[in-house]
Short mmCIF file of N, CA, C and O in Angstrom, two decimals:
data_model
loop_
_atom_site.label_atom_id
_atom_site.label_comp_id
_atom_site.label_asym_id
_atom_site.label_seq_id
_atom_site.Cartn_x
_atom_site.Cartn_y
_atom_site.Cartn_z
N MET A 18 -3.35 4.11 -6.13
CA MET A 18 -4.83 3.90 -6.64
C MET A 18 -5.48 4.72 -6.02
O MET A 18 -6.48 5.73 -6.21
N ILE A 19 -5.35 4.55 -4.47
CA ILE A 19 -6.05 5.42 -3.67
C ILE A 19 -6.02 6.81 -3.49
O ILE A 19 -6.74 7.32 -3.10
N LYS A 20 -4.92 7.24 -3.91
CA LYS A 20 -4.46 8.61 -3.79
C LYS A 20 -5.46 9.60 -4.65
O LYS A 20 -5.69 10.80 -4.62
N ARG A 21 -5.83 8.84 -5.83
CA ARG A 21 -7.04 9.85 -6.73
C ARG A 21 -8.26 10.02 -5.95
O ARG A 21 -8.86 11.04 -6.25
N LEU A 22 -8.49 9.42 -4.92
CA LEU A 22 -9.64 10.06 -3.94
C LEU A 22 -9.40 11.33 -3.37
O LEU A 22 -10.32 11.92 -3.05
N LEU A 23 -7.96 11.72 -3.15
CA LEU A 23 -7.71 13.02 -2.58
C LEU A 23 -8.07 14.22 -3.59
O LEU A 23 -8.40 15.36 -3.18
N ALA A 24 -8.41 13.81 -4.82
CA ALA A 24 -8.94 14.70 -5.87
C ALA A 24 -10.26 15.24 -5.57
O ALA A 24 -10.87 16.12 -6.00
N LEU A 25 -11.17 14.47 -5.08
CA LEU A 25 -12.80 14.79 -4.68
C LEU A 25 -12.45 15.75 -3.50
O LEU A 25 -11.88 16.01 -2.98
N ASP A 26 -13.57 16.70 -3.79
CA ASP A 26 -13.92 17.95 -2.77
C ASP A 26 -13.92 17.32 -1.73
O ASP A 26 -14.83 16.71 -1.29
N GLY A 27 -13.07 18.21 -0.51
CA GLY A 27 -13.70 18.03 0.60
C GLY A 27 -12.70 16.80 1.49
O GLY A 27 -12.84 16.70 2.51
N VAL A 28 -12.14 15.74 0.64
CA VAL A 28 -11.49 14.59 1.12
C VAL A 28 -9.89 15.25 1.87
O VAL A 28 -9.47 15.70 0.86
N LEU A 29 -9.85 15.36 2.69
CA LEU A 29 -8.66 15.37 3.40
C LEU A 29 -7.51 14.38 3.67
O LEU A 29 -6.22 14.65 3.89
N VAL A 30 -7.99 13.21 4.08
CA VAL A 30 -7.18 11.95 4.12
C VAL A 30 -7.60 10.94 3.67
O VAL A 30 -8.93 10.80 3.96
N VAL A 31 -6.89 10.11 3.15
CA VAL A 31 -7.60 8.62 2.67
C VAL A 31 -6.39 7.59 3.10
O VAL A 31 -5.15 7.90 3.06
N CYS A 32 -6.85 6.36 3.75
CA CYS A 32 -5.96 5.50 4.20
C CYS A 32 -6.58 4.00 3.90
O CYS A 32 -7.54 4.02 3.65
N GLN A 33 -5.44 3.13 3.49
CA GLN A 33 -5.71 1.72 3.36
C GLN A 33 -5.21 0.88 4.28
O GLN A 33 -4.14 1.36 4.94
N PHE A 34 -6.04 -0.02 5.26
CA PHE A 34 -5.75 -0.73 6.38
C PHE A 34 -5.79 -2.27 5.87
O PHE A 34 -6.74 -2.67 5.17
N ARG A 35 -4.98 -3.09 6.73
CA ARG A 35 -5.06 -4.54 6.47
C ARG A 35 -6.15 -5.02 7.19
O ARG A 35 -6.94 -4.34 8.14
N ASP A 36 -6.59 -6.32 6.92
CA ASP A 36 -7.39 -7.02 8.11
C ASP A 36 -7.41 -7.10 9.43
O ASP A 36 -8.11 -7.34 10.23
N ASP A 37 -5.99 -6.83 9.84
CA ASP A 37 -5.74 -6.76 11.26
C ASP A 37 -5.66 -5.51 11.77
O ASP A 37 -5.38 -5.06 13.07
N GLY A 38 -5.88 -4.43 10.98
CA GLY A 38 -6.03 -2.89 11.28
C GLY A 38 -4.66 -2.38 11.05
O GLY A 38 -4.77 -1.02 11.52
N ALA A 39 -3.87 -2.85 10.79
CA ALA A 39 -2.38 -2.20 10.41
C ALA A 39 -2.49 -1.22 9.32
O ALA A 39 -3.31 -1.73 8.18
N LEU A 40 -1.95 -0.07 9.09
CA LEU A 40 -2.02 0.72 8.22
C LEU A 40 -0.98 0.20 6.99
O LEU A 40 -0.08 -0.39 7.24
N VAL A 41 -1.58 0.17 5.77
CA VAL A 41 -0.93 -0.27 4.54
C VAL A 41 -0.29 1.00 4.02
O VAL A 41 0.74 0.88 3.53
N GLY A 42 -1.17 2.10 3.98
CA GLY A 42 -0.72 3.29 3.17
C GLY A 42 -1.73 4.52 3.53
O GLY A 42 -2.90 4.01 3.57
N GLY A 43 -1.44 5.37 3.29
CA GLY A 43 -2.27 6.95 3.58
C GLY A 43 -1.69 8.06 2.93
O GLY A 43 -0.41 8.05 2.57
N TYR A 44 -2.81 8.83 2.58
CA TYR A 44 -2.29 10.12 1.97
C TYR A 44 -2.96 11.00 2.48
O TYR A 44 -4.07 10.98 2.94
N GLY A 45 -2.50 12.45 2.67
CA GLY A 45 -3.45 13.59 3.06
C GLY A 45 -2.62 14.33 4.17
O GLY A 45 -1.67 14.30 4.30
N MET A 46 -3.57 15.18 4.84
CA MET A 46 -3.12 16.03 5.83
C MET A 46 -3.13 15.43 7.35
O MET A 46 -3.45 15.97 8.01
N MET A 47 -2.47 14.04 7.53
CA MET A 47 -2.30 13.78 8.71
C MET A 47 -0.98 13.01 8.72
O MET A 47 -0.42 12.68 7.57
N ASP A 48 -0.44 13.00 9.94
CA ASP A 48 0.90 12.34 9.97
C ASP A 48 0.70 10.81 9.79
O ASP A 48 -0.26 10.44 9.98
N GLU A 49 2.05 9.90 9.94
CA GLU A 49 2.10 8.49 9.88
C GLU A 49 1.17 8.09 11.12
O GLU A 49 0.28 7.20 10.96
N ALA A 50 1.61 8.57 12.34
CA ALA A 50 0.89 8.24 13.60
C ALA A 50 -0.83 8.40 13.36
O ALA A 50 -1.41 7.36 13.92
N GLN A 51 -1.02 9.36 13.05
CA GLN A 51 -2.71 9.60 13.13
C GLN A 51 -3.17 8.91 12.11
O GLN A 51 -4.37 8.27 12.20
N MET A 52 -2.40 8.47 10.86
CA MET A 52 -3.22 7.74 9.87
C MET A 52 -3.06 6.27 10.33
O MET A 52 -4.25 5.60 10.26
N ALA A 53 -2.11 5.99 11.40
CA ALA A 53 -2.10 4.64 11.94
C ALA A 53 -3.36 4.67 13.19
O ALA A 53 -4.05 3.55 12.90
N GLY A 54 -3.58 5.45 13.72
CA GLY A 54 -4.91 5.75 14.58
C GLY A 54 -6.13 5.40 13.95
O GLY A 54 -6.96 5.04 14.06
N LEU A 55 -6.04 6.14 12.61
CA LEU A 55 -7.48 6.34 11.85
C LEU A 55 -7.56 5.04 11.41
O LEU A 55 -8.56 4.46 11.25
N ALA A 56 -6.43 4.06 11.03
CA ALA A 56 -6.71 2.66 10.25
C ALA A 56 -7.13 2.00 11.41
O ALA A 56 -8.15 1.14 11.19
N LYS A 57 -6.88 1.90 12.55
CA LYS A 57 -7.25 1.23 13.82
C LYS A 57 -8.76 1.30 14.02
O LYS A 57 -9.55 0.44 14.39
N PHE A 58 -9.04 2.63 14.11
CA PHE A 58 -10.32 3.01 14.53
C PHE A 58 -11.22 2.38 13.57
O PHE A 58 -12.22 2.03 13.72
N ALA A 59 -11.00 2.61 12.16
CA ALA A 59 -11.61 2.13 11.06
C ALA A 59 -11.80 0.58 11.09
O ALA A 59 -13.09 -0.03 10.72
N HIS A 60 -10.81 -0.19 11.45
CA HIS A 60 -10.90 -1.63 11.74
C HIS A 60 -11.81 -1.94 12.57
O HIS A 60 -12.67 -2.69 12.55
N ASP A 61 -11.59 -1.28 13.92
CA ASP A 61 -12.54 -1.68 14.87
C ASP A 61 -13.97 -1.27 14.68
O ASP A 61 -14.88 -1.98 15.06
N TYR A 62 -14.09 -0.19 13.95
CA TYR A 62 -15.50 0.26 13.81
C TYR A 62 -16.15 -0.69 12.79
O TYR A 62 -17.49 -0.99 12.58
N LYS A 63 -15.33 -1.23 11.63
CA LYS A 63 -15.85 -2.13 10.67
C LYS A 63 -16.19 -3.50 11.31
O LYS A 63 -17.39 -3.84 11.12
N ARG A 64 -15.57 -3.89 12.19
CA ARG A 64 -16.08 -5.20 13.08
C ARG A 64 -16.96 -4.96 13.85
O ARG A 64 -18.17 -6.06 13.96
N MET A 65 -17.41 -3.67 14.49
CA MET A 65 -18.68 -3.40 15.18
C MET A 65 -19.77 -3.47 14.22
O MET A 65 -20.84 -4.12 14.54
N VAL A 66 -19.77 -2.97 13.02
CA VAL A 66 -20.79 -2.82 12.21
C VAL A 66 -21.05 -4.04 11.54
O VAL A 66 -22.27 -4.68 11.55
N GLN A 67 -20.06 -5.08 11.47
CA GLN A 67 -20.35 -6.48 10.92
C GLN A 67 -21.01 -7.18 11.87
O GLN A 67 -21.90 -8.02 11.70
N GLY A 68 -20.42 -7.12 13.30
CA GLY A 68 -21.30 -7.88 14.35
C GLY A 68 -22.65 -7.24 14.50
O GLY A 68 -23.39 -8.17 14.46
N ASN A 69 -23.06 -5.92 14.34
CA ASN A 69 -24.50 -5.48 14.37
C ASN A 69 -25.36 -6.28 13.23
O ASN A 69 -26.38 -6.57 13.54
N ALA A 70 -24.56 -6.05 11.97
CA ALA A 70 -25.62 -6.46 10.97
C ALA A 70 -25.70 -8.10 11.12
O ALA A 70 -26.91 -8.77 10.37
N ASP A 71 -24.49 -9.06 11.62
CA ASP A 71 -24.82 -10.33 11.87
C ASP A 71 -25.94 -10.40 12.65
O ASP A 71 -26.71 -11.46 12.57
N GLN A 72 -26.21 -9.83 13.80
CA GLN A 72 -27.12 -9.76 14.79
C GLN A 72 -28.53 -9.58 14.11
O GLN A 72 -29.54 -10.46 14.34
N LEU A 73 -28.47 -8.44 13.24
CA LEU A 73 -29.83 -8.21 12.58
C LEU A 73 -30.27 -9.25 11.77
O LEU A 73 -31.60 -9.80 11.74
N SER A 74 -29.30 -9.80 10.98
CA SER A 74 -29.50 -11.00 10.10
C SER A 74 -30.11 -12.33 10.63
O SER A 74 -31.15 -12.92 10.10
N MET A 75 -29.53 -12.31 11.91
CA MET A 75 -29.92 -13.70 12.56
C MET A 75 -31.38 -13.36 13.16
O MET A 75 -32.21 -14.35 13.25
N PHE A 76 -31.51 -12.27 14.02
CA PHE A 76 -32.65 -12.29 14.54
C PHE A 76 -34.06 -11.69 13.73
O PHE A 76 -35.21 -12.37 13.95
N THR A 77 -33.81 -11.03 12.63
CA THR A 77 -34.89 -10.75 11.92
C THR A 77 -35.18 -12.21 10.59
O THR A 77 -36.34 -12.02 10.11
N GLN A 78 -34.16 -12.90 10.50
CA GLN A 78 -34.38 -14.00 9.45
C GLN A 78 -34.61 -13.25 8.14
O GLN A 78 -35.12 -13.73 7.17
N MET A 79 -34.14 -11.90 7.94
CA MET A 79 -34.20 -11.39 6.65
C MET A 79 -32.99 -11.48 5.96
O MET A 79 -31.88 -11.23 6.58
N ARG A 80 -32.80 -11.41 4.62
CA ARG A 80 -31.87 -11.33 3.68
C ARG A 80 -31.15 -10.03 3.61
O ARG A 80 -32.17 -9.00 3.56
N GLY A 81 -30.06 -9.76 3.29
CA GLY A 81 -29.73 -8.33 2.65
C GLY A 81 -28.91 -7.59 4.04
O GLY A 81 -28.25 -6.58 3.61
N TRP A 82 -28.90 -8.00 4.87
CA TRP A 82 -27.91 -7.15 6.04
C TRP A 82 -26.87 -7.39 5.68
O TRP A 82 -25.94 -6.31 6.26
N THR A 83 -26.17 -8.40 5.51
CA THR A 83 -24.79 -8.57 5.42
C THR A 83 -24.41 -9.07 4.08
O THR A 83 -25.04 -9.69 3.28
N PRO A 84 -23.12 -8.66 3.62
CA PRO A 84 -22.18 -7.95 4.43
C PRO A 84 -22.29 -6.54 4.10
O PRO A 84 -22.90 -6.12 3.10
N PRO A 85 -21.96 -5.72 5.20
CA PRO A 85 -22.45 -4.11 5.19
C PRO A 85 -21.68 -3.67 3.99
O PRO A 85 -20.41 -4.04 3.84
N GLY A 86 -22.16 -2.90 3.47
CA GLY A 86 -21.40 -1.83 1.93
C GLY A 86 -20.44 -1.07 2.63
O GLY A 86 -19.30 -0.71 1.92
N GLY A 87 -20.47 -0.57 3.80
CA GLY A 87 -19.70 0.37 4.18
C GLY A 87 -20.34 1.12 5.46
O GLY A 87 -21.49 0.57 5.98
N TRP A 88 -19.65 2.32 6.06
CA TRP A 88 -20.17 2.82 7.00
C TRP A 88 -19.73 4.15 7.14
O TRP A 88 -18.74 4.57 6.28
N LEU A 89 -20.21 5.21 7.71
CA LEU A 89 -20.03 6.33 7.78
C LEU A 89 -20.53 7.26 9.28
O LEU A 89 -21.24 6.75 9.79
N VAL A 90 -19.54 7.94 9.72
CA VAL A 90 -19.84 8.69 11.23
C VAL A 90 -19.65 10.10 10.82
O VAL A 90 -18.55 10.43 10.46
N ARG A 91 -20.55 10.60 11.21
CA ARG A 91 -20.96 12.22 10.70
C ARG A 91 -20.70 12.96 12.16
O ARG A 91 -21.26 13.04 12.94
N GLY A 92 -19.67 13.87 11.94
CA GLY A 92 -19.59 15.00 13.06
C GLY A 92 -20.23 16.44 12.61
O GLY A 92 -20.31 16.84 11.60
N PRO A 93 -19.85 17.46 13.41
CA PRO A 93 -20.32 18.65 12.99
C PRO A 93 -19.45 19.25 11.92
O PRO A 93 -19.99 19.93 11.10
N ALA A 94 -18.22 18.99 11.99
CA ALA A 94 -17.40 19.69 10.95
C ALA A 94 -16.89 18.39 9.95
O ALA A 94 -16.41 18.56 8.66
N LEU A 95 -16.41 17.23 10.41
CA LEU A 95 -15.95 16.29 9.73
C LEU A 95 -16.55 14.92 9.77
O LEU A 95 -17.29 14.83 10.72
N SER A 96 -16.28 14.17 8.68
CA SER A 96 -16.93 12.57 8.67
C SER A 96 -16.01 11.99 8.53
O SER A 96 -14.96 12.26 7.79
N VAL A 97 -16.25 10.64 8.96
CA VAL A 97 -15.32 9.63 8.58
C VAL A 97 -16.05 8.51 7.60
O VAL A 97 -16.92 8.33 8.22
N CYS A 98 -15.54 8.30 6.65
CA CYS A 98 -16.13 7.38 5.61
C CYS A 98 -15.36 6.00 5.21
O CYS A 98 -14.20 6.31 5.13
N SER A 99 -16.05 5.03 5.33
CA SER A 99 -15.13 3.76 5.09
C SER A 99 -15.98 2.87 4.28
O SER A 99 -17.38 2.48 4.40
N VAL A 100 -15.17 2.11 3.18
CA VAL A 100 -15.63 0.94 2.40
C VAL A 100 -14.68 -0.12 2.45
O VAL A 100 -13.62 0.35 2.01
N GLY A 101 -15.07 -1.40 2.68
CA GLY A 101 -13.88 -2.21 2.65
C GLY A 101 -12.80 -1.90 3.47
O GLY A 101 -12.96 -1.68 4.49
N ASN A 102 -11.49 -1.95 3.06
CA ASN A 102 -10.58 -1.64 3.82
C ASN A 102 -9.97 -0.25 3.68
O ASN A 102 -8.58 0.04 3.74
N LEU A 103 -10.64 0.43 3.31
CA LEU A 103 -10.24 1.95 2.85
C LEU A 103 -11.12 2.78 3.86
O LEU A 103 -12.42 2.70 4.12
N VAL A 104 -10.49 3.93 4.38
CA VAL A 104 -11.07 4.94 5.18
C VAL A 104 -10.67 6.33 4.53
O VAL A 104 -9.79 6.56 4.14
N CYS A 105 -11.46 7.46 4.81
CA CYS A 105 -11.07 8.54 4.59
C CYS A 105 -11.84 9.61 5.47
O CYS A 105 -12.87 9.30 6.05
N VAL A 106 -11.28 10.80 5.69
CA VAL A 106 -11.93 11.79 6.68
C VAL A 106 -12.23 13.10 5.56
O VAL A 106 -11.46 13.37 4.55
N VAL A 107 -13.28 13.23 5.70
CA VAL A 107 -13.93 14.53 4.94
C VAL A 107 -14.37 15.72 5.60
O VAL A 107 -14.96 15.54 6.60
N ASP A 108 -14.46 16.85 4.96
CA ASP A 108 -14.88 18.13 5.44
C ASP A 108 -16.18 18.35 4.89
O ASP A 108 -16.58 18.25 3.92
N ASN A 109 -17.09 18.31 5.94
CA ASN A 109 -18.59 18.37 5.55
C ASN A 109 -19.17 19.28 4.71
O ASN A 109 -20.11 19.34 3.99
N ALA A 110 -18.55 20.48 4.99
CA ALA A 110 -18.98 21.98 4.21
C ALA A 110 -18.52 21.58 2.75
O ALA A 110 -18.88 22.36 1.72
N GLU A 111 -17.20 20.76 2.37
CA GLU A 111 -16.94 20.84 0.96
C GLU A 111 -17.53 19.39 0.22
O GLU A 111 -17.28 19.63 -0.79
N ALA A 112 -17.66 18.63 0.85
CA ALA A 112 -17.54 17.23 0.30
C ALA A 112 -19.29 16.85 -0.13
O ALA A 112 -20.13 17.14 0.87
N SER A 113 -19.41 16.13 -1.01
CA SER A 113 -20.36 15.18 -1.12
C SER A 113 -20.34 13.77 -0.84
O SER A 113 -19.53 12.94 -1.48
N LEU A 114 -21.14 13.62 0.57
CA LEU A 114 -20.92 12.22 0.95
C LEU A 114 -21.46 11.22 0.19
O LEU A 114 -20.58 10.15 -0.02
N ASN A 115 -22.36 11.53 -0.71
CA ASN A 115 -22.91 10.40 -1.84
C ASN A 115 -21.49 10.27 -2.72
O ASN A 115 -21.17 8.77 -3.12
N GLU A 116 -20.97 11.02 -3.25
CA GLU A 116 -19.86 10.86 -4.30
C GLU A 116 -18.87 10.12 -3.51
O GLU A 116 -17.98 9.36 -4.16
N VAL A 117 -18.26 10.66 -2.38
CA VAL A 117 -17.07 10.28 -1.66
C VAL A 117 -17.41 8.55 -1.44
O VAL A 117 -16.71 7.59 -1.69
N MET A 118 -18.76 8.35 -1.00
CA MET A 118 -18.90 6.63 -0.66
C MET A 118 -18.89 5.84 -1.93
O MET A 118 -18.50 4.84 -2.11
N GLN A 119 -19.40 6.70 -3.16
CA GLN A 119 -19.27 5.73 -4.42
C GLN A 119 -17.86 5.73 -5.03
O GLN A 119 -17.64 4.58 -5.26
N GLN A 120 -17.28 6.64 -4.66
CA GLN A 120 -15.78 6.61 -5.12
C GLN A 120 -15.14 5.68 -4.33
O GLN A 120 -14.00 4.74 -4.68
N LEU A 121 -15.33 5.52 -3.12
CA LEU A 121 -14.64 4.53 -2.04
C LEU A 121 -15.14 3.05 -2.38
O LEU A 121 -14.20 2.30 -2.42
N ALA A 122 -16.40 2.89 -2.57
CA ALA A 122 -16.74 1.84 -3.09
C ALA A 122 -16.08 1.20 -4.34
O ALA A 122 -15.72 0.24 -4.51
N GLU A 123 -15.97 2.04 -5.26
CA GLU A 123 -15.34 1.70 -6.31
C GLU A 123 -13.74 1.41 -6.22
O GLU A 123 -13.22 0.27 -6.75
N ALA A 124 -13.09 2.19 -5.40
CA ALA A 124 -11.70 2.05 -5.20
C ALA A 124 -11.51 0.75 -4.29
O ALA A 124 -10.31 0.04 -4.60
N ALA A 125 -12.35 0.36 -3.50
CA ALA A 125 -12.24 -0.85 -2.51
C ALA A 125 -12.20 -2.14 -3.37
O ALA A 125 -11.69 -2.94 -3.24
N HIS A 126 -12.86 -1.90 -4.79
CA HIS A 126 -12.83 -3.12 -5.62
C HIS A 126 -11.59 -3.26 -6.56
O HIS A 126 -11.55 -4.18 -7.49
N TRP A 127 -10.63 -2.49 -6.54
CA TRP A 127 -9.34 -2.63 -7.45
C TRP A 127 -8.62 -3.64 -6.78
O TRP A 127 -8.11 -4.04 -5.78
#
């Protein structure tokens, strides 16, 4: 199912990871070790975002901070996008980040 995400313009690699950060599967232009590293990074970053959202919710006493819907780290040439336990690397020059995030959100609910 996640292989469909590779059809989006600019998506270079897509991975699914377990709740402990282990790679479940991946497709694209990375070898298995790089995909495992991407999955571990995505897991750790997801936990950090969740912790920050929990703190914002607690200190502001406002609803809506949690759970975070996803996250995005943008670099000069590439971006890493994640929703749920899915993560992908995209080429900024070719990808529509809005479209990628929408499709990730849809795929994360399969």
